[in-house]
């Protein structure tokens, strides 16, 4: 496998959202993770939110026990989540901002405003062997702060790009895409590995996947929704195909 291949991390949070709507055991996010692995996912992403609205602690236990691909454990920078991450030592930890009232992770983490605390927060996770990423907007101050606080990876937030696309605001979309391109190059030049994700769909993935500095995309909500219509395996296979085609 070439080391410039773009990895696909499949986020299974919203399988748990549907399960939790009825409070039972179905659909099982672990079964979705297994299928995603078989369909060619290079990693599984799961966000243990403070309010446990989708993924549960037991889901994380199960994923750690069964996955054959790396787990990207998304979490807020809280003491509770740090304890959980240090207990499990997942391959990757992605630090995201979290507000209880939000429907999803709405913006990037303000790393620049919280440098000292985040540096202290990240150090033990690094020492435990986790690759730590921070989920940030395409902003030079945030990229530089990510390098300063000891992150190994930045995940660039593609939500604004996808929202502009959905709203038909093509000039704003293209400007945001230019920022994503520029910040990918900037982050790589600072020694950071570059990932991206949030809100990506079949319609929006190609220009992002074509950014040469990117190493991984994390995609969830759209794939789980699309799985209703065509099944999870074909939904993932089509995303993989579009990513590979964009990569040329
Ligand atoms: N990357 C990060 C850091 C996220 O928080 C999320 C959403 O949980 C995603 C990627 C995936 O976003 P979506 O579910 O919109 O594809």
CSV table of C-alpha atoms and ligand atoms in Angstrom, one decimal:
chain,number,residue,atom,x,y,z
A,1,UNK,CA,0.0,0.0,0.0
A,2,UNK,CA,1.4,3.4,-1.0
A,3,UNK,CA,1.9,5.7,2.0
A,4,UNK,CA,0.1,8.5,0.2
A,5,UNK,CA,-3.1,6.5,0.0
A,6,UNK,CA,-6.0,8.3,1.6
A,7,UNK,CA,-7.4,6.3,4.5
A,8,UNK,CA,-11.2,6.2,5.1
A,9,UNK,CA,-12.3,6.2,8.7
A,10,UNK,CA,-15.9,5.3,9.1
A,11,UNK,CA,-17.7,6.9,12.0
A,12,UNK,CA,-20.4,4.6,13.5
A,13,UNK,CA,-21.9,7.1,16.0
A,14,UNK,CA,-25.2,7.3,14.2
A,15,UNK,CA,-25.8,3.5,14.3
A,16,UNK,CA,-25.8,4.1,18.0
A,17,UNK,CA,-28.1,7.1,17.6
A,18,UNK,CA,-30.7,4.8,16.0
A,19,UNK,CA,-30.2,2.1,18.6
A,20,UNK,CA,-30.6,4.6,21.4
A,21,UNK,CA,-33.9,5.9,19.9
A,22,UNK,CA,-35.5,2.8,21.3
A,23,UNK,CA,-33.1,2.1,24.2
A,24,UNK,CA,-32.5,-1.5,23.1
A,25,UNK,CA,-29.6,-3.4,21.4
A,26,UNK,CA,-30.4,-2.9,17.7
A,27,UNK,CA,-28.9,-1.8,15.4
A,28,UNK,CA,-25.6,-2.8,16.9
A,29,UNK,CA,-22.7,-0.4,16.2
A,30,UNK,CA,-20.2,-3.2,16.7
A,31,UNK,CA,-21.8,-5.1,13.8
A,32,UNK,CA,-21.6,-2.0,11.7
A,33,UNK,CA,-17.9,-1.6,12.6
A,34,UNK,CA,-17.3,-5.2,11.5
A,35,UNK,CA,-19.1,-4.7,8.2
A,36,UNK,CA,-17.2,-1.4,7.7
A,37,UNK,CA,-13.9,-3.2,8.2
A,38,UNK,CA,-15.0,-5.8,5.7
A,39,UNK,CA,-16.1,-3.1,3.2
A,40,UNK,CA,-12.6,-1.6,3.3
A,41,UNK,CA,-12.7,1.0,6.1
A,42,UNK,CA,-9.1,1.7,7.2
A,43,UNK,CA,-10.3,2.7,10.7
A,44,UNK,CA,-13.3,3.1,12.8
A,45,UNK,CA,-14.2,6.4,14.5
A,46,UNK,CA,-16.4,6.7,17.5
A,47,UNK,CA,-17.2,9.7,19.6
A,48,UNK,CA,-18.0,9.1,23.3
A,49,UNK,CA,-19.8,12.2,24.2
A,50,UNK,CA,-20.1,13.4,27.8
A,51,UNK,CA,-23.9,12.9,27.7
A,52,UNK,CA,-23.5,9.4,26.0
A,53,UNK,CA,-26.2,10.3,23.5
A,54,UNK,CA,-25.0,7.8,21.0
A,55,UNK,CA,-21.8,5.7,21.6
A,56,UNK,CA,-21.7,4.1,25.1
A,57,UNK,CA,-18.8,3.1,27.3
A,58,UNK,CA,-19.7,-0.5,26.5
A,59,UNK,CA,-19.5,0.2,22.8
A,60,UNK,CA,-15.9,1.5,23.3
A,61,UNK,CA,-15.1,-1.7,25.3
A,62,UNK,CA,-16.5,-3.8,22.5
A,63,UNK,CA,-14.7,-1.9,19.8
A,64,UNK,CA,-11.4,-2.1,21.6
A,65,UNK,CA,-11.9,-5.9,21.9
A,66,UNK,CA,-12.9,-6.7,18.4
A,67,UNK,CA,-11.5,-4.2,15.9
A,68,UNK,CA,-8.8,-5.3,13.5
A,69,UNK,CA,-8.3,-1.8,12.2
A,70,UNK,CA,-7.3,1.2,14.3
A,71,UNK,CA,-9.9,2.9,16.5
A,72,UNK,CA,-10.0,6.7,16.4
A,73,UNK,CA,-11.5,7.7,19.7
A,74,UNK,CA,-13.1,11.1,19.6
A,75,UNK,CA,-13.6,12.9,22.9
A,76,UNK,CA,-13.7,16.2,24.6
A,77,UNK,CA,-10.7,17.4,26.6
A,78,UNK,CA,-12.1,16.5,30.0
A,79,UNK,CA,-10.6,14.5,32.8
A,80,UNK,CA,-13.2,11.8,32.6
A,81,UNK,CA,-12.4,11.2,28.9
A,82,UNK,CA,-8.7,11.3,29.4
A,83,UNK,CA,-9.0,8.6,32.1
A,84,UNK,CA,-11.1,6.5,29.7
A,85,UNK,CA,-8.6,7.0,26.8
A,86,UNK,CA,-5.6,6.1,29.1
A,87,UNK,CA,-7.4,2.9,30.2
A,88,UNK,CA,-8.0,1.8,26.6
A,89,UNK,CA,-5.0,3.3,24.8
A,90,UNK,CA,-6.7,3.4,21.4
A,91,UNK,CA,-4.6,3.9,18.3
A,92,UNK,CA,-5.8,7.5,17.9
A,93,UNK,CA,-7.5,10.1,20.1
A,94,UNK,CA,-9.2,13.0,18.4
A,95,UNK,CA,-9.9,15.9,20.7
A,96,UNK,CA,-13.1,17.8,19.7
A,97,UNK,CA,-15.0,20.7,21.2
A,98,UNK,CA,-18.3,19.6,22.8
A,99,UNK,CA,-21.3,21.6,23.8
A,100,UNK,CA,-24.3,19.8,25.3
A,101,UNK,CA,-26.9,21.7,23.4
A,102,UNK,CA,-25.3,21.2,19.9
A,103,UNK,CA,-26.6,18.6,17.5
A,104,UNK,CA,-23.2,17.7,16.3
A,105,UNK,CA,-19.6,19.0,16.6
A,106,UNK,CA,-20.3,22.5,15.2
A,107,UNK,CA,-17.0,24.2,15.1
A,108,UNK,CA,-13.3,23.4,15.5
A,109,UNK,CA,-11.5,23.3,18.8
A,110,UNK,CA,-10.0,26.7,19.9
A,111,UNK,CA,-6.5,25.3,20.5
A,112,UNK,CA,-4.9,28.8,20.3
A,113,UNK,CA,-6.9,30.0,23.2
A,114,UNK,CA,-6.2,26.9,25.4
A,115,UNK,CA,-2.6,26.1,24.7
A,116,UNK,CA,-1.2,25.4,28.1
A,117,UNK,CA,-4.1,23.3,29.3
A,118,UNK,CA,-4.2,21.3,26.0
A,119,UNK,CA,-0.4,20.7,26.1
A,120,UNK,CA,-0.8,19.2,29.6
A,121,UNK,CA,-3.8,17.2,28.5
A,122,UNK,CA,-2.2,15.7,25.4
A,123,UNK,CA,1.2,14.8,27.0
A,124,UNK,CA,0.0,11.7,28.9
A,125,UNK,CA,-2.0,10.5,25.9
A,126,UNK,CA,1.1,10.7,23.8
A,127,UNK,CA,3.1,8.9,26.4
A,128,UNK,CA,0.5,6.2,26.4
A,129,UNK,CA,1.2,5.7,22.7
A,130,UNK,CA,-2.0,7.3,21.3
A,131,UNK,CA,-1.7,9.4,18.1
A,132,UNK,CA,-3.4,12.6,19.2
A,133,UNK,CA,-5.2,14.8,16.8
A,134,UNK,CA,-7.1,18.1,17.3
A,135,UNK,CA,-10.2,18.9,15.3
A,136,UNK,CA,-9.8,22.5,14.1
A,137,UNK,CA,-11.0,25.0,11.5
A,138,UNK,CA,-8.9,25.9,8.5
A,139,UNK,CA,-7.2,28.7,10.4
A,140,UNK,CA,-3.4,29.3,10.5
A,141,UNK,CA,-3.4,30.3,14.2
A,142,UNK,CA,-5.1,27.0,15.1
A,143,UNK,CA,-2.7,24.9,12.9
A,144,UNK,CA,0.3,26.6,14.5
A,145,UNK,CA,-1.2,26.1,18.0
A,146,UNK,CA,-1.8,22.4,17.2
A,147,UNK,CA,1.9,21.9,16.5
A,148,UNK,CA,2.8,23.9,19.7
A,149,UNK,CA,0.6,21.7,22.0
A,150,UNK,CA,2.2,18.5,20.8
A,151,UNK,CA,-0.6,17.1,18.6
A,152,UNK,CA,0.7,14.6,16.0
A,153,UNK,CA,-2.3,15.2,13.7
A,154,UNK,CA,-4.8,17.9,12.8
A,155,UNK,CA,-8.2,17.0,11.5
A,156,UNK,CA,-9.5,19.9,9.5
A,157,UNK,CA,-13.3,20.6,9.9
A,158,UNK,CA,-15.0,20.3,6.5
A,159,UNK,CA,-18.4,21.3,7.9
A,160,UNK,CA,-18.4,24.9,6.6
A,161,UNK,CA,-17.3,23.8,3.1
A,162,UNK,CA,-20.2,21.2,3.0
A,163,UNK,CA,-22.7,23.7,4.4
A,164,UNK,CA,-21.8,26.3,1.7
A,165,UNK,CA,-22.2,23.6,-0.9
A,166,UNK,CA,-25.6,22.5,0.3
A,167,UNK,CA,-26.7,26.2,0.4
A,168,UNK,CA,-25.6,26.7,-3.2
A,169,UNK,CA,-23.1,29.4,-2.0
A,170,UNK,CA,-20.4,28.3,-4.5
A,171,UNK,CA,-18.0,31.3,-4.1
A,172,UNK,CA,-18.0,30.8,-0.3
A,173,UNK,CA,-17.6,27.1,-0.8
A,174,UNK,CA,-14.6,27.5,-3.1
A,175,UNK,CA,-13.0,30.0,-0.7
A,176,UNK,CA,-13.3,27.5,2.1
A,177,UNK,CA,-11.9,24.8,-0.1
A,178,UNK,CA,-8.9,27.0,-0.8
A,179,UNK,CA,-8.4,27.5,3.0
A,180,UNK,CA,-8.6,23.8,3.5
A,181,UNK,CA,-5.9,23.3,0.8
A,182,UNK,CA,-3.7,26.0,2.2
A,183,UNK,CA,-4.0,24.8,5.8
A,184,UNK,CA,-3.3,21.2,4.7
A,185,UNK,CA,0.0,22.3,3.2
A,186,UNK,CA,0.8,24.6,6.2
A,187,UNK,CA,0.1,21.7,8.7
A,188,UNK,CA,2.2,19.3,6.8
A,189,UNK,CA,5.1,21.8,6.6
A,190,UNK,CA,4.9,22.0,10.4
A,191,UNK,CA,5.3,18.3,10.7
A,192,UNK,CA,1.7,17.4,11.4
A,193,UNK,CA,-0.3,14.6,9.7
A,194,UNK,CA,-3.4,16.0,8.1
A,195,UNK,CA,-6.9,14.5,8.3
A,196,UNK,CA,-10.3,16.0,7.4
A,197,UNK,CA,-13.9,15.3,8.0
A,198,UNK,CA,-17.4,16.4,8.9
A,199,UNK,CA,-20.5,16.6,6.7
A,200,UNK,CA,-18.8,14.9,3.7
A,201,UNK,CA,-21.1,13.3,1.1
A,202,UNK,CA,-20.7,11.7,-2.3
A,203,UNK,CA,-21.3,15.3,-3.7
A,204,UNK,CA,-18.6,17.0,-1.7
A,205,UNK,CA,-15.9,14.4,-1.1
A,206,UNK,CA,-13.9,14.6,-4.3
A,207,UNK,CA,-12.3,18.1,-4.0
A,208,UNK,CA,-11.3,17.3,-0.4
A,209,UNK,CA,-10.0,13.9,-1.3
A,210,UNK,CA,-7.9,15.4,-4.0
A,211,UNK,CA,-5.9,17.6,-1.5
A,212,UNK,CA,-2.6,15.8,-1.7
A,213,UNK,CA,-1.4,16.5,1.8
A,214,UNK,CA,-4.4,14.7,3.3
A,215,UNK,CA,-3.9,11.2,4.8
A,216,UNK,CA,-7.3,10.4,6.2
A,217,UNK,CA,-11.0,11.3,5.9
A,218,UNK,CA,-13.5,10.5,8.7
A,219,UNK,CA,-17.0,10.2,7.4
A,220,UNK,CA,-20.1,9.0,9.3
A,221,UNK,CA,-23.6,10.6,9.2
A,222,UNK,CA,-24.0,10.5,5.4
A,223,UNK,CA,-22.7,6.9,5.1
A,224,UNK,CA,-25.1,5.6,7.8
A,225,UNK,CA,-28.0,7.5,6.2
A,226,UNK,CA,-27.0,6.1,2.7
A,227,UNK,CA,-26.8,2.6,4.2
A,228,UNK,CA,-30.6,2.8,4.7
A,229,UNK,CA,-31.0,2.9,0.9
A,230,UNK,CA,-28.2,0.8,-0.4
A,231,UNK,CA,-26.8,-1.1,2.5
A,232,UNK,CA,-23.7,-0.2,4.5
A,233,UNK,CA,-21.2,-2.2,2.4
A,234,UNK,CA,-22.1,-0.6,-0.9
A,235,UNK,CA,-22.4,2.8,0.7
A,236,UNK,CA,-18.8,2.6,1.9
A,237,UNK,CA,-17.6,1.0,-1.3
A,238,UNK,CA,-19.0,4.0,-3.3
A,239,UNK,CA,-17.3,6.5,-1.0
A,240,UNK,CA,-14.0,4.6,-1.3
A,241,UNK,CA,-14.4,4.6,-5.1
A,242,UNK,CA,-15.0,8.4,-5.2
A,243,UNK,CA,-12.0,9.0,-2.9
A,244,UNK,CA,-9.7,6.8,-5.1
A,245,UNK,CA,-11.0,8.5,-8.3
A,246,UNK,CA,-10.3,11.9,-6.9
A,247,UNK,CA,-6.9,10.9,-5.9
A,248,UNK,CA,-6.2,9.9,-9.5
B,1,LIG,N1,-14.5,14.1,12.3
B,1,LIG,C1,-14.8,14.6,13.5
B,1,LIG,C2,-13.7,15.1,14.4
B,1,LIG,C3,-16.2,14.6,14.0
B,1,LIG,O1,-16.5,15.1,15.2
B,1,LIG,C4,-17.2,14.0,13.1
B,1,LIG,C5,-18.6,14.0,13.6
B,1,LIG,O2,-18.7,13.2,14.7
B,1,LIG,C6,-16.8,13.5,11.9
B,1,LIG,C7,-15.4,13.6,11.5
B,1,LIG,C8,-17.8,12.8,11.0
B,1,LIG,O3,-18.7,13.8,10.6
B,1,LIG,P1,-20.0,13.3,9.8
B,1,LIG,O4,-20.7,12.3,10.7
B,1,LIG,O5,-20.7,14.5,9.5
B,1,LIG,O6,-19.5,12.6,8.6
